[in-house]
């Protein structure tokens, strides 16, 4: 019987007492392997966490065996709403709730045998941590990248707070909070804003050098949404006012039938004439109720109203009507567009509804309108017969010469609204005087303790309830603290740096010190970061922004924080659905660790399928892995018990173990853990068929390469065969000369008929195999004079050549 609980606890204690996973002060050959640190919720660790955490643990353990100095830390993203809401409900302080959860999480992680250096543990709610979150904020402020602005914010009444664009989702066309699905409306408020838009270009550029999934890079690229176009200035008839439009199709300017402004455009009221007033006002009211999605979706009805005013076309001098329509968003470009129905779909729908002229300016058949492609321009004085690109260039020169427009790059990215009307977050390190002037506070601004964290009705946040904290008198002058706190994303935007700063005694090296610089030189960037895809545009964009800023002010030596990033797939319930409490298909890792053991759940999750795929939980699969683990243990015990005759020389076994080392290593490097495991299964089957005791050296090698997956059992095997513990071991050297070359021969088919046979050498790659096959006389005669259309090679089995 394999007593997993006993054995696993024994080794966990051993690792802890021996500080086996202690990080080296200075790294020579370094590997920084990072997990997305968890929010310590009341529910504890779930099996999804475990998937990514096992994967990084395998890599960390493998790298250590390969002689790398490894930094593999964990910590707690511990500020946030749930703790606050729990506190509201129970009257407890969020800190005590959070600490209890952290203690539980830590215990869980240790019970799974993860090789974290717990001396490096960080907690975003620790003042020793958030003093540096505040420091980064102050640096952003000093560089003009943080300011207080009256902005249209996403106000969420249900949560009593403002949310960032990234925290708002649309469900059936209704804007709701990502957390809790509460309705969200636009509302003007004074808020801290971080100017991430000033980093749009750098954030785009930086993507190029990253080893990230292409799909994820694309998500960030689209979120940043760079668009190269032009601004055109349109003089409002009989005034000295101008409306500026942004267009990516300057070449279509002769086809304009209206200039359309957003309902939020500052000139709306001024431009609306006499009898048009009441209609425009009614329209503005209606718009307020719509979501951005409703306004911009192509399928949705395009609506608008005429203002009664006109602009003068800068080229033809004709009068063009000014309309208001809600498909034009104030938050993009200039909040006004030139409407060209013949060559834009939304403008086309709009013109059909309101009988605006469709002026074709590219030479195509009318039935193809709206026509969006390239072609020869017509009815366009300066650019007749020119194509789109040439036309844009000619018109751009004309705009610039006549001072009526210019080139312009627009980004979809919005600035990051950085205030939250909550309690459980980082306070801002600032004071306001009575005139509202801002002063940075040099020292840490501690979050005051209080049990009164009800949202304040004034939209100022719960901190406004604590008058003794809010108001400060310094040298007789009155100041007040900011009663907002930072958003959840603040701490996670730099936590991976905090691990590097953390000392074993719990203190931190100052972020702006030479010592910090030295350590960053040694450990950055993160070599591998594994986590869920849901962080594509939130955490991963914010962290890249802060990191790039810290690079620009000389704090960190790399432009990007995370060199390689992998998104793990979801682990679904046994029913193939996403695990959720309401469905009741959630698997509790604690129960599995108790019933099957940590090694079993680790190996099982890795064996379920490719790391990046979604996979369903399978209790049968888990039981199978548990039996396999027991089988390995029993097998080694059987060998050790001496019931078989010893046999120190077994060429076949030597060949197989060396091949296995190669295979497992190769698949670890490719993160194909399921394949590595299946190779080990085949090997174990072979081992159990032996009629004599294998050399202990072979068993030792197996235990070492198995250890990243099932570290407890690996240690136990090493002990059984009197070998040293894992920390003294290195990844086994492959004796390639011991690998017996298999003589594999494959059949060669031409159009599905077998025409020959060829013995392939190990050193041949697929290209070489195909080349050699074609040279076989029995094959060659079927190929001569024919055209080869396809070659299908099934490894070590068959080659089929398709000819015509
Ligand atoms: C005239 C035009 C003619 C346009 C044409 C397109 C085709 P992207 O690529 O997404 O940047 N636009 C500009 N600002 C807008 C706003 N605030 N709200 C809604 N639409 C806006 O799209 C740029 C195009 O979107 C711009 O080019 C403008 O329409 C529209 F045949 O200008 B175009």
PDB file of N, CA and C and ligand atoms in Angstrom, residues 227 246-249 252 327-329 332 335 337-338 340 343-344 346 412, ligand 1:
ATOM      1  N   UNK A 227      -5.061  53.474 -35.392  1.00  0.00           N
ATOM      2  CA  UNK A 227      -5.662  53.773 -36.683  1.00  0.00           C
ATOM      3  C   UNK A 227      -4.968  55.002 -37.262  1.00  0.00           C
ATOM      4  N   UNK A 246     -12.299  63.052 -37.875  1.00  0.00           N
ATOM      5  CA  UNK A 246     -11.200  62.094 -38.063  1.00  0.00           C
ATOM      6  C   UNK A 246     -11.651  61.067 -39.090  1.00  0.00           C
ATOM      7  N   UNK A 247     -10.790  60.828 -40.085  1.00  0.00           N
ATOM      8  CA  UNK A 247     -11.138  59.846 -41.105  1.00  0.00           C
ATOM      9  C   UNK A 247      -9.941  58.998 -41.482  1.00  0.00           C
ATOM     10  N   UNK A 248     -10.208  57.747 -41.796  1.00  0.00           N
ATOM     11  CA  UNK A 248      -9.142  56.896 -42.323  1.00  0.00           C
ATOM     12  C   UNK A 248      -9.263  56.824 -43.855  1.00  0.00           C
ATOM     13  N   UNK A 249     -10.256  57.536 -44.393  1.00  0.00           N
ATOM     14  CA  UNK A 249     -10.465  57.521 -45.843  1.00  0.00           C
ATOM     15  C   UNK A 249     -10.560  58.942 -46.381  1.00  0.00           C
ATOM     16  N   UNK A 252     -12.042  59.964 -49.747  1.00  0.00           N
ATOM     17  CA  UNK A 252     -13.479  59.987 -50.076  1.00  0.00           C
ATOM     18  C   UNK A 252     -14.116  61.357 -49.829  1.00  0.00           C
ATOM     19  N   UNK A 327     -24.211  56.969 -33.474  1.00  0.00           N
ATOM     20  CA  UNK A 327     -23.197  55.993 -33.883  1.00  0.00           C
ATOM     21  C   UNK A 327     -21.812  56.636 -33.897  1.00  0.00           C
ATOM     22  N   UNK A 328     -21.762  57.945 -33.741  1.00  0.00           N
ATOM     23  CA  UNK A 328     -20.472  58.624 -33.589  1.00  0.00           C
ATOM     24  C   UNK A 328     -20.194  58.767 -32.095  1.00  0.00           C
ATOM     25  N   UNK A 329     -19.061  58.237 -31.673  1.00  0.00           N
ATOM     26  CA  UNK A 329     -18.706  58.253 -30.260  1.00  0.00           C
ATOM     27  C   UNK A 329     -17.789  59.437 -29.960  1.00  0.00           C
ATOM     28  N   UNK A 332     -13.795  58.694 -29.375  1.00  0.00           N
ATOM     29  CA  UNK A 332     -12.860  58.230 -30.392  1.00  0.00           C
ATOM     30  C   UNK A 332     -12.577  59.328 -31.396  1.00  0.00           C
ATOM     31  N   UNK A 335     -14.656  62.849 -32.265  1.00  0.00           N
ATOM     32  CA  UNK A 335     -16.080  62.886 -31.910  1.00  0.00           C
ATOM     33  C   UNK A 335     -16.942  63.419 -33.038  1.00  0.00           C
ATOM     34  N   UNK A 337     -17.500  62.908 -37.576  1.00  0.00           N
ATOM     35  CA  UNK A 337     -17.058  62.212 -38.789  1.00  0.00           C
ATOM     36  C   UNK A 337     -17.597  62.907 -40.037  1.00  0.00           C
ATOM     37  N   UNK A 338     -16.864  62.686 -41.129  1.00  0.00           N
ATOM     38  CA  UNK A 338     -17.443  63.086 -42.419  1.00  0.00           C
ATOM     39  C   UNK A 338     -18.147  61.843 -42.947  1.00  0.00           C
ATOM     40  N   UNK A 340     -19.737  59.470 -45.578  1.00  0.00           N
ATOM     41  CA  UNK A 340     -19.623  59.185 -47.013  1.00  0.00           C
ATOM     42  C   UNK A 340     -20.430  57.927 -47.325  1.00  0.00           C
ATOM     43  N   UNK A 343     -19.350  54.856 -49.551  1.00  0.00           N
ATOM     44  CA  UNK A 343     -18.166  54.035 -49.294  1.00  0.00           C
ATOM     45  C   UNK A 343     -17.972  53.649 -47.826  1.00  0.00           C
ATOM     46  N   UNK A 344     -19.037  53.764 -47.074  1.00  0.00           N
ATOM     47  CA  UNK A 344     -18.972  53.323 -45.674  1.00  0.00           C
ATOM     48  C   UNK A 344     -20.328  52.748 -45.289  1.00  0.00           C
ATOM     49  N   UNK A 346     -21.935  52.156 -42.352  1.00  0.00           N
ATOM     50  CA  UNK A 346     -22.805  52.844 -41.391  1.00  0.00           C
ATOM     51  C   UNK A 346     -23.372  54.110 -41.997  1.00  0.00           C
ATOM     52  N   UNK A 412      -7.764  53.392 -29.949  1.00  0.00           N
ATOM     53  CA  UNK A 412      -9.012  53.063 -29.260  1.00  0.00           C
ATOM     54  C   UNK A 412      -8.791  53.043 -27.752  1.00  0.00           C
TER      55      UNK A 412
HETATM   56  C1  LIG B   1     -14.938  58.970 -43.621  1.00  0.00           C
HETATM   57  C2  LIG B   1     -14.997  57.624 -44.183  1.00  0.00           C
HETATM   58  C3  LIG B   1     -15.306  57.247 -45.465  1.00  0.00           C
HETATM   59  C4  LIG B   1     -14.680  56.651 -43.240  1.00  0.00           C
HETATM   60  C5  LIG B   1     -15.273  55.931 -45.800  1.00  0.00           C
HETATM   61  C6  LIG B   1     -14.655  55.339 -43.517  1.00  0.00           C
HETATM   62  C7  LIG B   1     -14.979  54.960 -44.817  1.00  0.00           C
HETATM   63  P1  LIG B   1     -11.196  52.954 -37.531  1.00  0.00           P
HETATM   64  O1  LIG B   1     -10.586  52.186 -38.653  1.00  0.00           O
HETATM   65  O2  LIG B   1     -11.920  52.118 -36.552  1.00  0.00           O
HETATM   66  O3  LIG B   1     -10.230  53.932 -36.920  1.00  0.00           O
HETATM   67  N1  LIG B   1     -15.091  57.429 -37.287  1.00  0.00           N
HETATM   68  C8  LIG B   1     -14.176  58.335 -36.938  1.00  0.00           C
HETATM   69  N2  LIG B   1     -14.385  58.793 -35.691  1.00  0.00           N
HETATM   70  C9  LIG B   1     -15.492  58.157 -35.250  1.00  0.00           C
HETATM   71  C10 LIG B   1     -16.220  58.215 -34.041  1.00  0.00           C
HETATM   72  N3  LIG B   1     -15.853  59.027 -33.053  1.00  0.00           N
HETATM   73  N4  LIG B   1     -17.296  57.418 -33.900  1.00  0.00           N
HETATM   74  C11 LIG B   1     -17.688  56.602 -34.921  1.00  0.00           C
HETATM   75  N5  LIG B   1     -17.030  56.526 -36.087  1.00  0.00           N
HETATM   76  C12 LIG B   1     -15.943  57.281 -36.253  1.00  0.00           C
HETATM   77  O4  LIG B   1     -12.382  53.845 -38.202  1.00  0.00           O
HETATM   78  C13 LIG B   1     -12.161  55.124 -38.651  1.00  0.00           C
HETATM   79  C14 LIG B   1     -13.404  55.569 -39.399  1.00  0.00           C
HETATM   80  O5  LIG B   1     -14.496  55.518 -38.485  1.00  0.00           O
HETATM   81  C15 LIG B   1     -13.293  56.991 -39.880  1.00  0.00           C
HETATM   82  O6  LIG B   1     -13.097  57.052 -41.293  1.00  0.00           O
HETATM   83  C16 LIG B   1     -14.713  57.518 -39.698  1.00  0.00           C
HETATM   84  O7  LIG B   1     -15.358  57.213 -40.891  1.00  0.00           O
HETATM   85  C17 LIG B   1     -15.253  56.698 -38.560  1.00  0.00           C
HETATM   86  F1  LIG B   1     -15.557  55.602 -47.057  1.00  0.00           F
HETATM   87  O8  LIG B   1     -14.337  58.799 -42.338  1.00  0.00           O
HETATM   88  B1  LIG B   1     -14.369  57.374 -41.935  1.00  0.00           B
END
